[in-house]
Amino acid sequence: MSLEIYLDLFSQPCRSVYLFAKKNNIPFDHKNVSLFDGFQYSEEFGKINQLRKLPAIKDGDFCLAESVAIMIYLAEKFRTPDHWFPADLRKRARVNEYLSWQHTSIRMHGAKIIWFKVMIPNLFQTEVPKEKMDATIENLNIALHFFEEKFLQDKPFIVGDQISLADLVAIVELIQPLGAGMDLFETRPKLKAWKERVRETLGAELFDEAHRGILSIQEHVKTMDASGLAPLKAKILKYFLS
Amino acid sequence: MPVELYLDLHSQPCRSVFIFAKINQIPFQYKAVDLAAGENHAEEFGKVSQIRKVPVLKDGDFILTESVAILQYLARKHGTPHHWYPADNLEKCARVDEFLSWQHTNIRTNGSKVFWFRGVLPVVTGAPVPKEKMDAAVEDLNLSLKIFEDKFLQNRPFVTGDQISLADLVGIVEIMQPVATGLDVFEGRPVLSAWRDRVKKEIGLEVFDEAHKVIMNVDSLPQIFENKGLPEFLKMKIQKMFN
């Protein structure tokens, strides 16, 4: 198969690419790698993605990073159903708007929860200061407010009646804190209904399969060999705690 | 009816939208939003965008935020030359998308931080930013610039190859932000400097300088804050942002 997709399903953007490819029956060679083994720092992976992040694809000779770019590329190449990345000017703009906004809002703050509550304490025996956690939760709540009030409103999906890349990118980020036992949907009925709709549209079996790893991370982390991450400890702590 | 563009040219994403509209002769009404005076927090602007950021595009009843989305919308709607966003070339288009995605939490975050640390926070708080925080911010910016050169540009004239695209436009306005505080990131970086010169030439010096006029006068910020009186809530927000 000429399309290789490098994934670690711990990672939110890996899950969105995985779900998109599977849902659309895009044939690919699933290169399952581990961020915690430090695979992204290997010489081999450096040739595929200099940014040393996941997900990454290698389609023949063409290498590409960044989940948003990857999904748009796959949508165009494999001519997936229009609703994923609508041709309509305004609908497409709405998808692009969400895909842009989410980087420094939902994704940025949502990602920290599992690192603060589970990964950093267990892997590095470091406690995260309460005010960092509180500030992150506050920022995440603000982002969720905008998600509901501006992006979702009273529509079934972000763009309207049908699911798009925007919903896919959103759902994987919003599930991440669940891995730490934080259920963002509990007190948000509209968000919960949207989540169920997205899960059903993608296919519950596929959705649950993609999220199995992250939802069992609290157990798994206890037996994880973090020695591969030791050289990165300072960098990780700086990134999340500074 | 021309679109309305809500802009403050102190903001990088406002500059990319402004430049793109100007050089492609896209008619627009310039709606100034004075960030330093907290105008984005006024009730009126809240009706335009509840997220209260700039830029914002208003095309009739269609309101759009996020510069990347606005640029892509304008490119398509006005049929601008393909090289800006090469939809007809799958791989080139992917390269633009790849950069536009990566830049949010890399060059944009780090360039902004250096700008705030050097140009704004000392004015607001009356004290310089602690040395280790400043050094860390500059180190992060240097890393982003290295990645830009090594991965996105390499030995090509522009990010996608021979022609300028949205990637170069968004790249240049973000890199100019820390430059405006007197940190010449181009010094000692001949590849980056050559790219900057090429980009400026493609954009046109007149439009480039017009777009960057206010930010390059950032020394006047203390004066602006003094004249307008920085709102208290803005002071707190700024301090919180970088703690």
XYZ file of C-alpha atoms in Angstrom:
485
model
C 0.000 0.000 0.000
C 1.489 3.320 -0.943
C -0.108 5.393 1.845
C 1.527 5.038 5.250
C -0.016 6.770 8.254
C 2.092 7.086 11.405
C -0.096 7.121 14.495
C -0.131 6.842 18.261
C -3.768 6.858 19.324
C -2.832 8.504 22.648
C -2.664 11.648 20.520
C -5.840 13.527 19.664
C -4.814 14.574 16.132
C -3.794 10.950 15.444
C -7.294 9.830 16.355
C -9.003 12.304 14.051
C -6.844 11.171 11.107
C -7.406 7.505 12.009
C -11.174 7.924 12.297
C -11.335 9.892 9.044
C -9.341 7.315 7.084
C -11.228 4.334 8.543
C -14.681 5.876 8.182
C -14.000 6.663 4.537
C -12.443 3.277 3.788
C -9.202 4.879 2.697
C -6.644 2.097 2.238
C -3.571 2.705 4.365
C -0.690 1.018 6.090
C -1.243 1.756 9.795
C 2.182 2.436 11.288
C 1.437 2.166 14.967
C 4.174 3.899 16.925
C 4.675 4.976 20.515
C 5.344 8.535 21.560
C 6.418 7.234 24.928
C 9.136 5.078 23.408
C 10.498 8.203 21.755
C 9.982 6.849 18.218
C 9.431 10.386 16.988
C 13.077 11.122 17.767
C 14.448 8.246 15.697
C 16.503 8.861 12.567
C 13.978 6.839 10.577
C 11.054 9.030 11.554
C 13.084 12.198 11.080
C 13.123 11.452 7.356
C 9.334 11.307 7.341
C 8.614 14.262 9.577
C 11.308 16.745 10.576
C 8.871 18.270 13.032
C 9.062 14.956 14.900
C 5.408 14.884 15.732
C 2.454 12.660 15.046
C 0.419 12.179 12.975
C 2.438 12.071 9.769
C 1.803 10.458 6.414
C 4.009 9.153 3.646
C 2.110 8.822 0.379
C 4.587 7.430 -2.109
C 7.360 10.009 -1.876
C 5.159 12.708 -0.449
C 5.460 13.283 3.292
C 3.039 15.472 5.198
C 2.576 16.536 8.820
C -0.232 18.367 10.703
C -3.538 16.543 11.086
C -5.573 19.390 9.563
C -3.426 19.401 6.421
C -3.449 15.593 6.286
C -7.225 15.290 6.467
C -7.795 17.985 3.838
C -5.252 16.217 1.582
C -6.957 12.848 2.067
C -10.424 14.356 1.576
C -9.370 15.865 -1.754
C -7.318 12.896 -2.963
C -9.860 10.237 -2.119
C -12.873 12.415 -2.964
C -14.613 11.734 0.318
C -18.293 12.791 0.658
C -18.728 16.538 0.362
C -19.973 17.101 3.919
C -16.509 16.403 5.395
C -14.966 19.448 3.702
C -17.844 21.127 1.826
C -17.244 22.696 -1.549
C -19.749 25.438 -0.696
C -17.810 28.651 -0.036
C -19.456 29.611 3.238
C -19.700 26.101 4.674
C -16.051 25.503 3.927
C -15.194 28.810 5.565
C -16.983 27.652 8.724
C -14.949 24.434 8.779
C -11.711 26.375 8.200
C -12.692 28.841 10.897
C -13.073 26.095 13.497
C -9.954 24.203 12.392
C -7.968 27.425 12.837
C -9.498 28.584 16.139
C -9.192 25.252 17.929
C -5.358 25.134 17.965
C -4.966 27.729 20.709
C -8.242 27.179 22.519
C -9.843 23.740 22.873
C -6.693 21.854 21.870
C -4.211 23.927 23.830
C -6.057 23.821 27.130
C -7.763 20.429 26.772
C -4.449 18.692 26.103
C -3.005 19.777 29.419
C -5.601 18.021 31.603
C -4.306 14.494 31.088
C -0.690 15.594 31.396
C -1.367 17.469 34.622
C -3.535 14.808 36.246
C -2.034 11.574 34.975
C 1.123 11.669 32.882
C 3.365 14.126 34.738
C 2.602 12.822 38.255
C 3.026 9.163 37.210
C 5.859 9.365 34.710
C 7.942 12.049 36.355
C 6.812 11.892 39.974
C 6.125 15.608 39.807
C 3.058 17.271 41.254
C 1.485 20.030 39.181
C 0.783 23.222 41.190
C -2.914 23.714 41.891
C -3.005 27.185 40.359
C -1.735 25.824 37.029
C -4.525 23.261 37.004
C -7.126 25.843 38.005
C -5.974 28.278 35.312
C -6.106 25.522 32.675
C -9.623 24.492 33.683
C -10.735 28.118 33.597
C -9.307 28.576 30.103
C -10.867 25.329 28.956
C -14.265 26.404 30.297
C -14.010 29.657 28.347
C -13.133 27.711 25.205
C -16.077 25.364 25.782
C -18.375 28.345 26.211
C -17.344 29.649 22.789
C -17.591 26.171 21.315
C -21.208 25.897 22.372
C -22.276 29.514 21.853
C -20.467 30.344 18.647
C -19.506 27.172 16.808
C -22.226 24.670 17.665
C -25.178 26.859 18.694
C -28.428 24.921 18.125
C -27.230 22.965 15.118
C -26.745 19.208 15.058
C -23.146 19.654 13.896
C -20.782 22.627 13.634
C -21.539 23.408 9.988
C -25.199 22.406 10.077
C -26.996 19.159 9.426
C -24.005 17.016 8.619
C -20.737 16.067 10.271
C -17.536 17.672 8.964
C -13.814 17.746 9.753
C -14.632 20.405 12.353
C -16.672 18.000 14.498
C -14.077 15.264 14.097
C -11.220 17.492 15.218
C -13.323 18.786 18.102
C -14.477 15.424 19.452
C -11.027 13.852 19.793
C -9.822 16.872 21.774
C -12.860 16.891 24.058
C -12.554 13.176 24.850
C -8.912 13.545 25.939
C -9.640 14.832 29.473
C -11.895 11.798 29.979
C -8.704 9.787 30.066
C -7.978 11.608 33.306
C -11.498 11.052 34.603
C -12.679 14.550 33.735
C -16.030 14.389 31.937
C -16.629 17.701 30.176
C -20.023 16.497 28.933
C -21.564 15.718 32.310
C -22.824 19.216 33.055
C -23.302 20.227 29.415
C -26.370 18.500 27.918
C -26.077 20.178 24.513
C -22.427 19.161 24.232
C -23.269 15.651 25.386
C -25.987 15.313 22.742
C -23.539 16.499 20.094
C -20.940 14.006 21.271
C -23.420 11.141 20.998
C -24.450 12.307 17.542
C -20.826 12.423 16.381
C -20.055 9.012 17.904
C -23.104 7.483 16.239
C -22.351 9.077 12.872
C -18.761 7.803 12.919
C -19.936 4.427 14.142
C -19.861 3.605 17.844
C -17.604 0.579 17.342
C -14.972 2.501 15.396
C -15.184 5.469 17.769
C -14.771 3.322 20.856
C -11.905 1.379 19.282
C -10.014 4.581 18.547
C -10.495 5.804 22.120
C -9.806 2.563 23.962
C -6.179 3.442 24.659
C -6.707 6.932 26.014
C -9.622 5.839 28.180
C -7.498 3.214 29.882
C -4.387 5.365 30.238
C -4.779 5.802 34.005
C -4.217 2.074 34.456
C -1.687 1.680 31.680
C 0.545 4.515 32.883
C 1.285 2.656 36.107
C 3.082 -0.096 34.221
C 4.561 2.131 31.533
C 8.282 2.191 31.065
C 9.041 5.877 31.037
C 12.786 5.510 30.574
C 12.369 6.377 26.898
C 10.997 9.696 28.000
C 13.702 10.591 30.528
C 15.697 12.714 28.063
C 12.516 14.636 27.324
C 11.462 15.241 30.898
C 12.866 18.769 31.105
C 11.367 19.723 27.770
C 7.949 18.299 28.638
C 7.868 19.984 32.036
C 8.907 23.276 30.502
C 6.224 23.038 27.843
C 3.387 22.186 30.188
C 4.374 23.985 33.348
C 6.008 27.221 32.264
C -21.186 45.937 -1.575
C -17.579 45.706 -0.403
C -16.781 43.447 2.545
C -16.035 44.977 5.919
C -12.712 44.062 7.479
C -12.359 44.728 11.190
C -8.655 45.333 11.739
C -5.973 46.635 14.011
C -2.645 46.560 12.183
C -0.766 45.966 15.448
C -2.086 42.416 15.021
C -0.215 40.015 12.770
C -3.263 38.196 11.390
C -4.839 41.584 10.601
C -1.803 42.477 8.535
C -1.906 39.334 6.442
C -5.589 39.913 5.634
C -4.989 43.626 4.923
C -2.045 42.937 2.609
C -3.863 40.146 0.782
C -6.938 42.283 0.124
C -4.855 45.274 -0.986
C -2.553 43.502 -3.407
C -5.417 41.563 -4.971
C -7.507 44.719 -5.329
C -10.310 43.262 -3.256
C -12.589 46.166 -2.373
C -13.137 46.463 1.367
C -14.253 48.857 4.038
C -11.600 49.287 6.717
C -13.207 49.129 10.147
C -10.626 50.123 12.716
C -10.692 48.329 16.071
C -8.289 49.902 18.571
C -7.021 47.003 20.689
C -4.898 49.183 22.984
C -8.022 51.147 23.906
C -9.929 47.898 24.495
C -12.355 48.571 21.649
C -12.686 44.855 21.018
C -14.373 44.650 24.427
C -16.976 47.257 23.585
C -20.610 46.212 23.261
C -20.746 47.157 19.570
C -17.857 44.933 18.571
C -19.299 42.098 20.618
C -22.235 42.073 18.197
C -19.807 41.543 15.335
C -17.823 38.801 17.066
C -18.426 37.404 20.540
C -14.899 36.005 20.570
C -13.740 39.638 20.497
C -10.649 39.132 18.422
C -9.438 40.623 15.153
C -9.459 40.260 12.222
C -13.140 39.773 11.413
C -14.713 39.731 7.958
C -18.312 40.796 7.410
C -19.640 39.996 3.945
C -23.257 41.078 3.997
C -24.790 38.913 6.700
C -21.866 36.482 6.696
C -19.404 37.040 9.513
C -16.121 35.151 9.569
C -13.284 35.129 12.095
C -9.774 33.579 11.955
C -7.329 35.068 9.438
C -6.517 31.691 7.878
C -10.197 31.094 7.115
C -10.642 34.692 5.918
C -7.658 34.460 3.563
C -8.888 31.178 2.098
C -12.416 32.603 1.718
C -11.204 35.756 -0.064
C -8.848 33.785 -2.307
C -11.654 31.579 -3.494
C -14.411 34.160 -3.669
C -12.342 36.636 -5.679
C -10.528 34.070 -7.817
C -7.096 35.360 -6.845
C -4.070 33.928 -8.724
C -3.683 30.212 -7.967
C -0.255 30.460 -6.401
C -1.736 32.041 -3.260
C -3.641 28.853 -2.411
C -2.961 26.263 -5.147
C -6.194 24.274 -4.974
C -5.385 22.753 -8.365
C -2.184 21.154 -7.046
C -2.846 18.682 -4.248
C 0.677 18.519 -2.849
C 1.437 22.252 -3.035
C -1.873 23.056 -1.393
C -1.079 20.552 1.351
C 2.228 22.340 1.975
C 0.379 25.621 2.488
C -2.126 23.940 4.819
C 0.709 22.274 6.708
C 2.382 25.613 7.420
C -0.872 27.438 8.201
C -1.638 24.723 10.786
C 1.858 24.526 12.319
C 2.323 28.276 12.659
C -0.436 28.800 15.261
C 1.446 27.234 18.161
C 4.960 27.828 16.912
C 6.080 30.943 15.082
C 2.894 32.814 16.027
C 2.922 31.908 19.705
C 6.647 32.454 20.127
C 6.884 35.613 18.028
C 3.917 37.104 19.891
C 5.417 36.246 23.240
C 8.695 37.985 22.446
C 6.743 41.016 21.216
C 4.722 41.180 24.436
C 7.749 40.586 26.654
C 9.893 43.214 24.963
C 7.355 45.761 23.792
C 4.228 45.620 25.936
C 4.595 44.048 29.388
C 7.347 46.408 30.548
C 5.105 49.336 29.628
C 2.063 47.887 31.381
C 3.810 46.634 34.516
C 6.526 49.283 34.663
C 9.208 46.603 34.999
C 11.194 44.418 32.598
C 10.297 40.755 32.231
C 12.557 38.487 34.351
C 15.669 37.456 32.445
C 15.077 33.698 32.456
C 11.536 34.169 31.093
C 12.832 36.461 28.365
C 15.689 34.134 27.470
C 13.322 31.150 27.281
C 10.952 33.064 24.999
C 13.765 34.085 22.653
C 15.082 30.519 22.644
C 11.631 29.228 21.619
C 11.425 31.833 18.865
C 14.864 30.833 17.595
C 13.741 27.208 17.451
C 10.640 28.142 15.435
C 12.752 30.173 13.020
C 15.151 27.256 12.594
C 12.261 24.909 11.810
C 10.854 27.451 9.365
C 14.169 27.603 7.517
C 15.036 23.887 7.703
C 11.654 22.356 7.003
C 9.278 24.854 5.439
C 11.614 26.914 3.290
C 14.686 24.711 2.733
C 16.424 25.895 -0.439
C 13.253 27.071 -2.170
C 12.478 30.715 -2.983
C 9.101 30.417 -1.227
C 7.417 27.771 0.944
C 5.726 25.972 -1.974
C 8.489 26.596 -4.501
C 8.823 29.322 -7.076
C 5.839 31.406 -6.145
C 4.555 33.197 -3.067
C 1.557 31.736 -1.245
C -0.542 32.364 1.872
C 2.145 30.474 3.803
C 4.787 33.139 3.075
C 2.316 35.947 3.767
C 1.300 34.563 7.162
C 4.943 33.749 7.889
C 6.262 37.228 7.208
C 3.707 39.127 9.294
C 4.346 36.857 12.274
C 8.123 37.167 11.996
C 7.865 40.964 11.758
C 6.200 41.149 15.176
C 9.280 40.558 17.343
C 11.328 42.547 14.790
C 9.162 45.551 15.635
C 10.570 45.570 19.182
C 14.088 45.949 17.853
C 15.009 42.263 17.840
C 16.433 41.778 14.357
C 15.850 38.079 13.773
C 17.077 38.440 10.202
C 20.598 39.324 11.299
C 22.813 36.276 11.018
C 20.151 34.463 8.985
C 20.975 34.997 5.304
C 18.425 32.439 4.054
C 15.625 34.061 6.049
C 16.729 37.552 4.983
C 16.760 36.599 1.306
C 13.279 35.117 1.679
C 12.036 38.264 3.424
C 13.358 40.422 0.575
C 11.680 38.209 -1.988
C 8.369 38.310 -0.103
C 8.509 42.087 0.277
C 9.173 42.443 -3.429
C 6.195 40.222 -4.341
C 3.899 42.091 -1.955
C 5.264 45.464 -3.006
C 7.209 47.707 -0.664
C 4.472 50.315 -0.479
C 1.788 47.941 0.788
C 4.244 46.088 3.031
C 5.388 49.315 4.690
C 1.842 50.634 4.971
C 0.747 47.446 6.735
C 3.718 47.532 9.110
C 3.752 51.250 9.848
C 2.021 51.120 13.264
C 3.843 48.070 14.581
C 7.236 49.429 13.588
C 6.422 52.468 15.745
C 5.847 50.353 18.814
C 8.102 52.716 20.773
C 5.102 54.966 20.761
C 3.128 52.414 22.773
C 3.919 54.050 26.129
C 2.578 57.271 24.640
C -0.555 55.535 23.399
C -1.228 53.943 26.762
C -0.634 57.257 28.477
C -2.906 59.178 26.153
C -5.740 56.683 26.140
C -5.265 55.228 29.604
C -4.980 51.467 29.486
C -8.210 50.040 30.873
C -7.705 48.231 34.169
C -9.263 44.981 32.994
C -6.848 44.986 30.060
C -3.883 45.418 32.398
C -5.017 42.394 34.407
C -5.674 40.331 31.309
C -2.225 41.077 29.938
C -0.513 40.207 33.196
C -2.497 36.979 33.495
C -1.669 35.995 29.924
C 1.992 35.726 30.530
C 2.247 34.475 34.071
